[in-house]
Amino acid sequence: QKEVEQNSGPLSVPEGAIASLNCTYSDRGSQSFFWYRQYSGKSPELIMSIYSNGDKEDGRFTAQLNKASQYVSLLIRDSQPSDSATYLCAVKTSGTYKYIFGTGTRLKVLA
Amino acid sequence: GAVVSQHPSRVICKSGTSVKIECRSLDFQATTMFWYRQFPKQSLMLMATSNEGSKATYEQGVEKDKFLINHASLTLSTLTVTSAHPEDSSFYICSAKGGDHEAFFGQGTRLTVV
């Protein structure tokens, strides 16, 4: 079983819709969770971090964490074509500095 | 956010030669730096973790004699790919962490070995 799993996509949504990206992880000791956006040929950029159960909102982005289900998601409201990218879920286990990445979900926002 | 600068952004080298990639934290002291490799359409794979002033910790399957990592100061880490071969062609990305904030990524280096 992979440590961090994501559906590779592509996930296609129309402009203005809500895009929902999901991620599951295997290590129950994980404490920190991150969503990165990566454009083709570029380095990842941090969008959201979340550390406790529940929702965390930042602009059009909402991260949701459920540690009992070992599940973290990212919602993008009012999706724009510029949101088209690969979204990487990353997990960090308590006591280490290692970030474990999922394979990423490719999002396409159709104009 | 914090700035991490990686150089060069692209490099083409001949098979058998060595290539050095630099990663600098510009506005904070990076106590820990990470080196990742990303093949096309795949995720980031951690190669090694380095702490300033100590030897790097390599992930399983990564040859430490081939991928030399030096973290001599709190703002600079280098990755040297020695005796590069075409299969080493990849996107190499560093990230740096210092203090309480999370790690930030450099811009990445596209290495092509011909």
Short mmCIF file of C-alpha atoms in Angstrom, two decimals:
data_model
loop_
_atom_site.label_atom_id
_atom_site.label_comp_id
_atom_site.label_asym_id
_atom_site.label_seq_id
_atom_site.Cartn_x
_atom_site.Cartn_y
_atom_site.Cartn_z
CA GLN A 1 0.00 0.00 0.00
CA LYS A 2 1.30 3.40 -0.95
CA GLU A 3 1.80 5.79 1.95
CA VAL A 4 -0.10 8.64 0.34
CA GLU A 5 -2.66 7.90 -2.35
CA GLN A 6 -4.37 10.20 -4.80
CA ASN A 7 -6.44 9.61 -7.89
CA SER A 8 -4.21 10.60 -10.80
CA GLY A 9 -7.11 12.05 -12.81
CA PRO A 10 -7.46 14.03 -14.89
CA LEU A 11 -10.32 15.63 -13.04
CA SER A 12 -12.19 17.93 -15.39
CA VAL A 13 -14.54 20.59 -14.07
CA PRO A 14 -16.21 23.54 -15.80
CA GLU A 15 -15.13 27.06 -14.97
CA GLY A 16 -16.90 28.34 -11.89
CA ALA A 17 -17.59 24.89 -10.45
CA ILE A 18 -16.19 23.35 -7.29
CA ALA A 19 -13.24 21.02 -7.74
CA SER A 20 -12.85 18.33 -5.09
CA LEU A 21 -9.49 16.62 -4.67
CA ASN A 22 -8.99 13.70 -2.33
CA CYS A 23 -6.07 12.06 -0.58
CA THR A 24 -5.70 9.13 1.80
CA TYR A 25 -2.68 8.23 3.88
CA SER A 26 -1.60 5.10 5.66
CA ASP A 27 0.43 6.31 8.65
CA ARG A 28 -1.84 7.06 11.61
CA GLY A 29 1.00 8.95 13.25
CA SER A 30 0.88 11.64 10.57
CA GLN A 31 0.43 15.07 12.04
CA SER A 32 0.79 17.60 9.26
CA PHE A 33 -0.90 17.67 5.90
CA PHE A 34 -0.26 19.84 2.90
CA TRP A 35 -1.61 20.59 -0.52
CA TYR A 36 0.78 21.77 -3.21
CA ARG A 37 0.02 22.97 -6.70
CA GLN A 38 2.47 22.13 -9.46
CA TYR A 39 2.33 23.55 -12.94
CA SER A 40 3.97 21.56 -15.70
CA GLY A 41 7.75 21.93 -15.58
CA LYS A 42 7.65 23.97 -12.39
CA SER A 43 8.35 23.31 -8.75
CA PRO A 44 5.47 22.72 -6.32
CA GLU A 45 4.04 25.68 -4.44
CA LEU A 46 2.30 25.38 -1.11
CA ILE A 47 -1.42 26.15 -1.16
CA MET A 48 -2.69 24.95 2.18
CA SER A 49 -1.51 23.26 5.33
CA ILE A 50 -3.80 21.65 7.89
CA TYR A 51 -2.98 20.08 11.21
CA SER A 52 -6.24 19.37 13.03
CA ASN A 53 -9.51 17.72 12.15
CA GLY A 54 -12.09 19.82 10.40
CA ASP A 55 -12.05 22.47 7.73
CA LYS A 56 -9.59 25.24 7.03
CA GLU A 57 -10.48 27.93 4.55
CA ASP A 58 -8.22 30.31 2.67
CA GLY A 59 -9.85 32.29 -0.08
CA ARG A 60 -11.27 29.92 -2.67
CA PHE A 61 -9.50 26.95 -1.10
CA THR A 62 -10.77 24.75 1.72
CA ALA A 63 -8.78 21.88 3.17
CA GLN A 64 -10.62 19.20 5.09
CA LEU A 65 -8.98 16.70 7.42
CA ASN A 66 -10.40 13.56 8.99
CA LYS A 67 -7.71 11.74 10.92
CA ALA A 68 -10.00 8.90 11.94
CA SER A 69 -10.60 8.08 8.29
CA GLN A 70 -7.03 9.05 7.32
CA TYR A 71 -8.40 11.32 4.68
CA VAL A 72 -7.60 14.85 3.59
CA SER A 73 -9.26 16.78 0.80
CA LEU A 74 -8.99 20.09 -1.00
CA LEU A 75 -11.97 21.99 -2.36
CA ILE A 76 -11.47 24.74 -4.90
CA ARG A 77 -14.49 27.01 -5.27
CA ASP A 78 -15.20 29.06 -8.37
CA SER A 79 -12.58 27.10 -10.32
CA GLN A 80 -10.64 29.08 -12.90
CA PRO A 81 -8.70 27.87 -15.94
CA SER A 82 -5.57 29.10 -14.17
CA ASP A 83 -6.22 26.48 -11.49
CA SER A 84 -5.45 23.78 -14.04
CA ALA A 85 -2.40 22.02 -12.63
CA THR A 86 -1.36 18.92 -10.73
CA TYR A 87 -2.25 19.01 -7.05
CA LEU A 88 0.04 17.11 -4.72
CA CYS A 89 -0.96 15.92 -1.29
CA ALA A 90 1.89 15.65 1.21
CA VAL A 91 2.00 14.22 4.69
CA LYS A 92 4.53 14.69 7.43
CA THR A 93 4.81 12.29 10.35
CA SER A 94 5.33 13.58 13.87
CA GLY A 95 8.94 13.55 14.95
CA THR A 96 10.35 13.66 11.45
CA TYR A 97 10.91 16.32 8.86
CA LYS A 98 10.12 14.01 5.98
CA TYR A 99 7.34 14.95 3.62
CA ILE A 100 5.75 12.03 1.80
CA PHE A 101 4.03 12.99 -1.42
CA GLY A 102 1.19 11.42 -3.29
CA THR A 103 1.41 11.00 -7.05
CA GLY A 104 -0.80 14.01 -7.61
CA THR A 105 -4.16 14.66 -9.23
CA ARG A 106 -4.23 16.50 -12.51
CA LEU A 107 -7.01 19.09 -12.57
CA LYS A 108 -8.38 20.60 -15.76
CA VAL A 109 -10.71 23.57 -15.50
CA LEU A 110 -12.58 23.99 -18.75
CA ALA A 111 -13.35 27.52 -19.90
CA GLY B 1 6.60 32.93 2.02
CA ALA B 2 10.27 32.22 2.45
CA VAL B 3 12.51 32.21 -0.62
CA VAL B 4 14.54 29.22 -1.70
CA SER B 5 16.70 29.68 -4.76
CA GLN B 6 17.92 26.75 -6.80
CA HIS B 7 20.52 26.98 -9.53
CA PRO B 8 20.85 26.14 -12.35
CA SER B 9 17.28 25.81 -13.58
CA ARG B 10 18.35 23.73 -16.55
CA VAL B 11 21.53 21.85 -17.33
CA ILE B 12 22.58 19.56 -20.12
CA CYS B 13 25.69 17.48 -19.60
CA LYS B 14 27.53 14.69 -21.30
CA SER B 15 27.33 11.16 -20.00
CA GLY B 16 30.11 10.48 -17.50
CA THR B 17 30.49 14.05 -16.28
CA SER B 18 29.41 15.47 -12.93
CA VAL B 19 26.86 18.18 -12.29
CA LYS B 20 26.45 20.34 -9.20
CA ILE B 21 23.11 21.84 -8.20
CA GLU B 22 22.90 24.56 -5.57
CA CYS B 23 20.05 25.28 -3.20
CA ARG B 24 20.06 28.49 -1.17
CA SER B 25 17.69 29.81 1.45
CA LEU B 26 17.69 33.56 0.87
CA ASP B 27 15.86 34.98 3.87
CA PHE B 28 16.05 32.34 6.57
CA GLN B 29 18.47 29.84 8.01
CA ALA B 30 17.74 26.36 6.73
CA THR B 31 18.59 23.80 9.36
CA THR B 32 17.26 21.02 7.17
CA MET B 33 17.27 20.66 3.41
CA PHE B 34 15.63 17.97 1.34
CA TRP B 35 16.49 16.79 -2.14
CA TYR B 36 13.81 15.28 -4.36
CA ARG B 37 13.76 13.80 -7.81
CA GLN B 38 10.71 13.80 -10.05
CA PHE B 39 10.39 11.78 -13.23
CA PRO B 40 7.76 12.77 -15.82
CA LYS B 41 4.19 12.23 -14.65
CA GLN B 42 5.40 10.90 -11.31
CA SER B 43 5.44 12.35 -7.85
CA LEU B 44 8.35 13.76 -5.92
CA MET B 45 10.59 11.08 -4.52
CA LEU B 46 12.72 12.05 -1.54
CA MET B 47 16.37 11.27 -2.18
CA ALA B 48 18.00 12.53 0.98
CA THR B 49 17.68 14.79 3.98
CA SER B 50 20.56 16.91 5.13
CA ASN B 51 21.10 18.85 8.31
CA GLU B 52 23.64 21.64 8.43
CA GLY B 53 27.05 20.41 9.41
CA SER B 54 26.25 16.71 9.36
CA LYS B 55 26.14 13.92 6.82
CA ALA B 56 23.04 13.52 4.72
CA THR B 57 20.57 10.72 5.35
CA TYR B 58 19.78 8.93 2.13
CA GLU B 59 16.57 7.14 1.32
CA GLN B 60 16.64 3.48 0.49
CA GLY B 61 17.83 2.82 -3.02
CA VAL B 62 19.62 6.14 -3.45
CA GLU B 63 23.36 5.76 -3.98
CA LYS B 64 25.19 8.14 -1.68
CA ASP B 65 28.39 7.89 -3.69
CA LYS B 66 26.58 8.91 -6.84
CA PHE B 67 24.51 11.72 -5.35
CA LEU B 68 26.82 13.72 -3.14
CA ILE B 69 25.12 16.13 -0.80
CA ASN B 70 26.87 18.88 1.10
CA HIS B 71 25.14 21.16 3.60
CA ALA B 72 28.07 23.20 4.81
CA SER B 73 26.19 26.30 5.89
CA LEU B 74 22.73 27.27 7.10
CA THR B 75 21.90 28.82 3.74
CA LEU B 76 23.46 26.51 1.20
CA SER B 77 23.19 22.86 0.25
CA THR B 78 24.57 21.29 -2.90
CA LEU B 79 23.74 18.10 -4.75
CA THR B 80 26.39 16.71 -7.08
CA VAL B 81 25.37 14.03 -9.53
CA THR B 82 28.59 12.19 -10.25
CA SER B 83 29.31 10.27 -13.44
CA ALA B 84 25.88 11.14 -14.77
CA HIS B 85 24.12 8.81 -17.16
CA PRO B 86 21.00 9.31 -19.28
CA GLU B 87 18.85 7.51 -16.69
CA ASP B 88 19.76 10.27 -14.23
CA SER B 89 17.92 12.77 -16.40
CA SER B 90 15.16 14.11 -14.22
CA PHE B 91 13.76 17.14 -12.43
CA TYR B 92 15.66 17.69 -9.19
CA ILE B 93 14.04 19.85 -6.53
CA CYS B 94 15.32 21.01 -3.19
CA SER B 95 13.33 22.25 -0.26
CA ALA B 96 14.54 24.01 2.84
CA LYS B 97 13.19 24.21 6.35
CA GLY B 98 14.19 26.37 9.25
CA GLY B 99 12.66 27.16 12.60
CA ASP B 100 8.97 26.57 12.98
CA HIS B 101 7.88 27.16 9.43
CA GLU B 102 7.28 24.46 6.91
CA ALA B 103 9.61 23.61 4.07
CA PHE B 104 9.68 25.74 0.93
CA PHE B 105 10.71 24.50 -2.47
CA GLY B 106 13.33 25.79 -4.84
CA GLN B 107 12.49 26.29 -8.49
CA GLY B 108 13.86 22.92 -9.53
CA THR B 109 16.64 21.88 -11.91
CA ARG B 110 15.92 20.06 -15.15
CA LEU B 111 18.90 17.78 -15.76
CA THR B 112 19.38 16.21 -19.17
CA VAL B 113 22.26 13.80 -19.66
CA VAL B 114 23.15 13.15 -23.29
#
